[in-house]
Coordinates of C-alpha atoms and ligand atoms in Angstrom, one line a residue:
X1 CA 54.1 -32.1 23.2
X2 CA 54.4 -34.8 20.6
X3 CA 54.6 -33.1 16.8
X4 CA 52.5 -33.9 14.1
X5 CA 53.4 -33.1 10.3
X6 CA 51.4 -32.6 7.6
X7 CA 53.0 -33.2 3.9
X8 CA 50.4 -32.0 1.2
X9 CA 48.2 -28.9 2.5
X10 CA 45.3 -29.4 0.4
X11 CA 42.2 -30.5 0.8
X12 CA 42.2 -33.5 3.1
X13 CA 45.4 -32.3 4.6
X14 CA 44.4 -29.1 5.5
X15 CA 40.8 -30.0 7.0
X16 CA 42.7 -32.8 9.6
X17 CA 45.3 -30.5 10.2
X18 CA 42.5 -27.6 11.3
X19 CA 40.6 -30.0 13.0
X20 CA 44.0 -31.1 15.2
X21 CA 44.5 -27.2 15.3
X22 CA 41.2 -26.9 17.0
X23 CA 42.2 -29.6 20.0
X24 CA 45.5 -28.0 20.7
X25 CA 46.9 -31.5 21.8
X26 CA 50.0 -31.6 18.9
X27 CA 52.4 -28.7 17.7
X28 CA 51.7 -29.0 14.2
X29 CA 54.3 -28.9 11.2
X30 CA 53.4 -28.9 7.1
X31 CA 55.3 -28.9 3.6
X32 CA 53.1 -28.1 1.1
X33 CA 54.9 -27.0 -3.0
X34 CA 52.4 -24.3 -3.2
X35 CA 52.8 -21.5 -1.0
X36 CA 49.7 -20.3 -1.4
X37 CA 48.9 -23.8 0.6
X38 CA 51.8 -22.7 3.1
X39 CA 50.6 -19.0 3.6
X40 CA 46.7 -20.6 4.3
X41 CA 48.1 -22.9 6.6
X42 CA 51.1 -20.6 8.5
X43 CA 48.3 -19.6 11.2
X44 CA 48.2 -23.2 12.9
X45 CA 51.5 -24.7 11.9
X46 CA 55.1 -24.2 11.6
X47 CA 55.9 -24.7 7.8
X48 CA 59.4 -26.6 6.7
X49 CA 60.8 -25.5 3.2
X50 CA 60.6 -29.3 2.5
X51 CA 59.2 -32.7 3.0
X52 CA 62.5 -34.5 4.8
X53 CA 63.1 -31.3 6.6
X54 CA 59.3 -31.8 7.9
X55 CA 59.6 -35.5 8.4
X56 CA 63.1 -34.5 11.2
X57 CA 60.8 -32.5 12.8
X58 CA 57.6 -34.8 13.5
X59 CA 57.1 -37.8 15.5
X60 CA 53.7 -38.2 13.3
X61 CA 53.9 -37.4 9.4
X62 CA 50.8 -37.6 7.7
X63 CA 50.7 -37.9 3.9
X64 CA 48.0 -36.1 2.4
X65 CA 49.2 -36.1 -1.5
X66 CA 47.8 -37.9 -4.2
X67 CA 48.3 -41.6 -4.8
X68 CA 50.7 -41.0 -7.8
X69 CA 53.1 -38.9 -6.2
X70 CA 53.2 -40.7 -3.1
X71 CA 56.4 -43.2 -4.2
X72 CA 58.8 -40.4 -4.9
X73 CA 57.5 -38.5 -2.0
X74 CA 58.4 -41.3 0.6
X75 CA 61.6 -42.7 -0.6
X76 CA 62.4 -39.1 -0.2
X77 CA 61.6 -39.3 3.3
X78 CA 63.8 -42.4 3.8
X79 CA 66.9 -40.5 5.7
X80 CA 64.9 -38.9 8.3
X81 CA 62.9 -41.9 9.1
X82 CA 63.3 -44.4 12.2
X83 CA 61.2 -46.2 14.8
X84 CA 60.6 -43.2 16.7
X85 CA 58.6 -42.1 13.8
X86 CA 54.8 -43.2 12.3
X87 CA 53.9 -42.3 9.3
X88 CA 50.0 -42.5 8.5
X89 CA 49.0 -42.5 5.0
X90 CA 45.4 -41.1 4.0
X91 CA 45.7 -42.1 0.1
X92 CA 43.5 -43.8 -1.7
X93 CA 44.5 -47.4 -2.8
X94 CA 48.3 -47.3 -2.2
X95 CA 49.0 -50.4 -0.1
X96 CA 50.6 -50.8 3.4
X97 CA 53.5 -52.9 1.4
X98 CA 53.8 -50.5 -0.8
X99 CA 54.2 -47.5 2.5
X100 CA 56.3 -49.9 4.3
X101 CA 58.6 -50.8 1.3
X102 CA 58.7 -47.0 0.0
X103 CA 59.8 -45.8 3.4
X104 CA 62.4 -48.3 3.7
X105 CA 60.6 -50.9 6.3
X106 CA 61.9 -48.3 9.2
X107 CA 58.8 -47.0 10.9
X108 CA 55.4 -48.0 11.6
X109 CA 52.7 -47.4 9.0
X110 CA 49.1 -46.3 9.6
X111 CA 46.4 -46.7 7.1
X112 CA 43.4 -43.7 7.4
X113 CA 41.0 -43.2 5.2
X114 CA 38.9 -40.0 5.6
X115 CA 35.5 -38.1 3.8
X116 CA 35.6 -34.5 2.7
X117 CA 33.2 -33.4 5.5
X118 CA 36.7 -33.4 7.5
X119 CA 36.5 -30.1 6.7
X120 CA 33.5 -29.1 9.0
X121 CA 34.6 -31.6 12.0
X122 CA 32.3 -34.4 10.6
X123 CA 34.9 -36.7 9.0
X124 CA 34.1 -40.6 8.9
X125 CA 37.9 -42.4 9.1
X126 CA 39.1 -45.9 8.6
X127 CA 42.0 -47.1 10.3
X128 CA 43.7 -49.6 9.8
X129 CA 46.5 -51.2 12.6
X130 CA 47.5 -54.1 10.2
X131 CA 51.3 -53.0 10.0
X132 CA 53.5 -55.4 12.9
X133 CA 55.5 -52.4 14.2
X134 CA 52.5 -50.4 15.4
X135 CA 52.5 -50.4 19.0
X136 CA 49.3 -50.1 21.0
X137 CA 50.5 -46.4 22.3
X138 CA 50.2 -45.1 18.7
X139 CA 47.1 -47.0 17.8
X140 CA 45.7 -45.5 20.8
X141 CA 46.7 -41.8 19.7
X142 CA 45.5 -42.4 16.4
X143 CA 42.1 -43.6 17.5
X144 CA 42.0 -40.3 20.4
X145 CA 42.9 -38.1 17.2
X146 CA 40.8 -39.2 14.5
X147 CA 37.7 -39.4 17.3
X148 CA 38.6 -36.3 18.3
X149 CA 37.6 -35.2 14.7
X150 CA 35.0 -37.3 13.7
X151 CA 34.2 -41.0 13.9
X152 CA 36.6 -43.4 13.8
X153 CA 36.3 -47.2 12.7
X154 CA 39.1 -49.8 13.1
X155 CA 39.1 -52.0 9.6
X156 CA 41.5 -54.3 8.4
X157 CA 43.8 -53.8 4.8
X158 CA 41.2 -56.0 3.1
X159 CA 38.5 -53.7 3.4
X160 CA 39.5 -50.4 2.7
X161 CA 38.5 -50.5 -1.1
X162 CA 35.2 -51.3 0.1
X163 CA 35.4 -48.2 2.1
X164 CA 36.7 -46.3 -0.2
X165 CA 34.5 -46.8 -2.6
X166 CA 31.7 -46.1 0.1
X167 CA 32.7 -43.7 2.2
X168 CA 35.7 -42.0 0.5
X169 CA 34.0 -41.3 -2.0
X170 CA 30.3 -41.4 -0.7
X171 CA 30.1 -37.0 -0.3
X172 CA 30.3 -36.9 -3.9
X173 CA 27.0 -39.5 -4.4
X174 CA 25.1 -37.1 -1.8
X175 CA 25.4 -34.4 -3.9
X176 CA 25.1 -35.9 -6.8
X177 CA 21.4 -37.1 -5.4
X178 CA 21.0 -33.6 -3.8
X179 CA 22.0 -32.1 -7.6
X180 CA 19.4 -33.9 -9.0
X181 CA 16.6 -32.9 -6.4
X182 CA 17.2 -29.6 -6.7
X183 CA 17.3 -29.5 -10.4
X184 CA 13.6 -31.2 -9.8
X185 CA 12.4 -28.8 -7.8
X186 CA 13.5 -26.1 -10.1
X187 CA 11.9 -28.1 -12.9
X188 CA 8.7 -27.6 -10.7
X189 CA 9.1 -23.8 -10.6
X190 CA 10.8 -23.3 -7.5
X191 CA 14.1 -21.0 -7.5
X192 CA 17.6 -22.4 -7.5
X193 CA 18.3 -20.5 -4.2
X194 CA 15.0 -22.2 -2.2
X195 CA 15.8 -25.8 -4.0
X196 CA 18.8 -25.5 -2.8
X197 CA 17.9 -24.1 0.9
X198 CA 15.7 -26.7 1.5
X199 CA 17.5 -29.8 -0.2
X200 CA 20.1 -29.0 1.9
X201 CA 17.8 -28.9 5.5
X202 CA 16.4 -32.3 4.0
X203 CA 19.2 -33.9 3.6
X204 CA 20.8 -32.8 6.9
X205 CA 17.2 -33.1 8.9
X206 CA 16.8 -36.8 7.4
X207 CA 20.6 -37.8 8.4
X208 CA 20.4 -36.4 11.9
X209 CA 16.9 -38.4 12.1
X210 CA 18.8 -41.3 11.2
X211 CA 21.5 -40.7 14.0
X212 CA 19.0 -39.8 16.7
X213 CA 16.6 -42.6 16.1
X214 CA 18.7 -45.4 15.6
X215 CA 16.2 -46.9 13.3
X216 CA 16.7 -48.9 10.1
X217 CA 16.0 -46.6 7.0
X218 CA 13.6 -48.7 6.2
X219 CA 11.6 -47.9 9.3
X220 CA 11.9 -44.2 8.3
X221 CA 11.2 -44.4 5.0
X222 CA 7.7 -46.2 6.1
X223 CA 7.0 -43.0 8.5
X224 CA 7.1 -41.0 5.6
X225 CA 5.0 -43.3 3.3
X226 CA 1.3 -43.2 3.5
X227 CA -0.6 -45.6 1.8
X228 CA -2.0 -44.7 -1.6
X229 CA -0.3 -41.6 -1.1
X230 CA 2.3 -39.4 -3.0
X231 CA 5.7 -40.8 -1.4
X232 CA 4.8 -44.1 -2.6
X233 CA 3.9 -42.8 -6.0
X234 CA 7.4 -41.5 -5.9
X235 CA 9.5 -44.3 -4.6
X236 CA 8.0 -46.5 -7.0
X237 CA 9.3 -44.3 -10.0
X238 CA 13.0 -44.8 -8.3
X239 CA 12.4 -48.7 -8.2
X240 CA 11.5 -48.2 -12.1
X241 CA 14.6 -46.4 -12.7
X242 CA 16.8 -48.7 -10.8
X243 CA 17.8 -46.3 -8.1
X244 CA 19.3 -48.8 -5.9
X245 CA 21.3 -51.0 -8.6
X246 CA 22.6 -47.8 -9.1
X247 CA 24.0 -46.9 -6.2
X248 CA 25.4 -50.1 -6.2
X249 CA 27.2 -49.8 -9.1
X250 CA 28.8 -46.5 -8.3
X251 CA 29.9 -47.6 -4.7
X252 CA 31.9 -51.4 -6.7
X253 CA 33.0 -49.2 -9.6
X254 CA 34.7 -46.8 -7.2
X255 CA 36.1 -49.7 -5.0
X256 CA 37.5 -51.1 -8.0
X257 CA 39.1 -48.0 -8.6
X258 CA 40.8 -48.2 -5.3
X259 CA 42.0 -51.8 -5.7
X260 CA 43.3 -50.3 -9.3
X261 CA 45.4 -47.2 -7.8
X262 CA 48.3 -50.2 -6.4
X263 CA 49.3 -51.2 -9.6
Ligands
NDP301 N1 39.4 -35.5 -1.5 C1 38.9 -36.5 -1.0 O1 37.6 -36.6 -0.9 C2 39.7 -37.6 -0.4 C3 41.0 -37.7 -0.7 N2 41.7 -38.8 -0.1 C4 43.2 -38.9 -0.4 O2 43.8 -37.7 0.1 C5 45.0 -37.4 -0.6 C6 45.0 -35.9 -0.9 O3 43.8 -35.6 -1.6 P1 43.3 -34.1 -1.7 O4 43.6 -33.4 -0.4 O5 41.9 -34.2 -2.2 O6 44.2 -33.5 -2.8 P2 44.7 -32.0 -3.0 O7 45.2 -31.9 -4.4 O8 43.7 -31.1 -2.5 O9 46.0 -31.9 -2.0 C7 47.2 -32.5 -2.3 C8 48.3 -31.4 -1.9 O10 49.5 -32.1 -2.0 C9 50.4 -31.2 -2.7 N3 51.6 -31.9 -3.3 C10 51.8 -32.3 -4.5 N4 53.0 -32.8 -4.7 C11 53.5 -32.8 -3.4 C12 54.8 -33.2 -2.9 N5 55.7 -33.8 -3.7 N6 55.0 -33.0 -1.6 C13 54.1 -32.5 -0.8 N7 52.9 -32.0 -1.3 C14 52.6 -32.2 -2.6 C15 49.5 -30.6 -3.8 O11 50.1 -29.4 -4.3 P3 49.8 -29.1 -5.9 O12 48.3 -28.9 -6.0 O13 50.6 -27.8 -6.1 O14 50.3 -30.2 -6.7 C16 48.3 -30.3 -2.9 O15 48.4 -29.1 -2.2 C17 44.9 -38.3 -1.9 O16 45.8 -39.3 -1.8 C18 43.5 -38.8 -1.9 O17 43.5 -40.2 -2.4 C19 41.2 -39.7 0.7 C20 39.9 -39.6 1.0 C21 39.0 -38.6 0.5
LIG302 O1 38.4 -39.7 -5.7 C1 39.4 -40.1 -5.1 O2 40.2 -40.8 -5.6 C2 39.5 -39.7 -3.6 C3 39.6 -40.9 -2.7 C4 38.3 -41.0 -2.0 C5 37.6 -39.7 -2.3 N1 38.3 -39.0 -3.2

């Protein structure tokens, strides 16, 4: 059984790792500085008292810490690496040059980048397969495993500041919209418990709609839009305010951020 290691338990590491827990297909291995991570995590994995020690024990290491730590953490990993290990990298903005020249230029290098609903089995990844000394047996395993956990979409380098800034970070615009519904319906008298019931069946009814229909939004939106009627009354008030430009702005602003994290 091939071993995958997990450095950096919180999280993003520890959804993937429960998802991979869940399909039994890997023994599993973390290194986490917080033992509280370690202890939550001791169930599904075997822990290692430290990253290097991890990395000697994995054929897969994924690294699941934040962008500024990542240098130090992989030219600390340099002695136990070779080409019989990949390393896959789910941090925002640090570059496959930088991975490959941190690690030494001794393994291949996978690019992921994941959502926070990871953590209920309903993660949407990139991957990216730019690196040369990938081989089409670990592209393959990377696409069964991420697929295995959510969806999975094949992008090149170039794009992943786009998606990061769209669907990295996208959870945190859905409930900053479902936020601001609820507050409106609490403005309108009902509880904060109901708002928030019923937001959330909104939000998920409307997505799973989306899914199951196939149909452009703006198909849907028109099902729900009767003429002279009160959705229309309401969508106009979000063209007033700009809601779209808005949106926009958020989504470039945090891929700018990405692009920002390399330097
Ligand atoms: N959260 C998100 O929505 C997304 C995050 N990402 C990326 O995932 C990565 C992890 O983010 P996230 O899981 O949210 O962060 P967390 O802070 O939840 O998890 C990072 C973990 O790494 C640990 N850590 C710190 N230093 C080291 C080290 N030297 N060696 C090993 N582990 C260490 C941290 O411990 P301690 O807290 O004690 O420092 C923490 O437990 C980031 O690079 C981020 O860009 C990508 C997409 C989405
Ligand atoms: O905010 C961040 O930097 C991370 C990357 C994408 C989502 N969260």
């Amino acid at each position: 059984m091939k071993r995958f290691g997990f450095i950096g338990l919180g999280n993003m590491g520890g959804a993937i790792a429960r998802g991979l827990a869940s399909g039994g297909a890997f023994a599993l291995h973390g290194f986490d500085p917080s033992e509280g991570m370690c202890r939550r995590n001791a169930d599904i994995m075997t822990i290692h008292p430290t990253a290097l020690e991890l990395a000697r024990n994995s054929d897969y290491v994924l690294l699941a810490v934040k962008p500024q730590v990542m240098r130090p953490v992989l030219t600390g990993l340099v002695p136990a690496l070779g080409p019989e290990t990949c390393l896959v990298s789910i941090a925002a903005g640090v570059t496959l040059d930088q991975l490959v020249e941190w690690s030494g230029r001794k393994c291949p290098v996978v690019r992921v980048m994941p959502n926070t609903p990871a953590m209920v089995g309903k993660g949407v990844y990139a991957l990216c397969f730019d690196h040369e000394l990938l081989d089409e047996g670990r592209r393959q395993t990377m696409l069964d495993v991420f697929s295995s956990i959510g969806q999975a979409h094949v992008l090149p380098e170039k794009l992943f500041d786009a998606y990061t800034g769209l669907i990295g970070s996208g959870p945190a615009y859905v409930y900053a919209f479902m936020e601001g519904l609820i507050d409106a319906g609490v403005t309108l008298g009902l509880t904060r418990a109901q708002a928030t019931s019923m937001v959330s069946g909104l939000v998920s009814g409307s997505a799973l709609m989306a899914e199951a229909e196939g149909a452009h939004p703006t198909l849907l939106k028109e099902m729900v839009t009767s003429p002279g009627g009160t959705t229309i009354a309401g969508l106009n008030a979000l063209d007033e305010h700009r809601f779209k430009f808005a949106i926009g702005r958020a989504v470039r602003a945090a891929a700018e951020r990405s692009k920002e994290l390399a330097d």
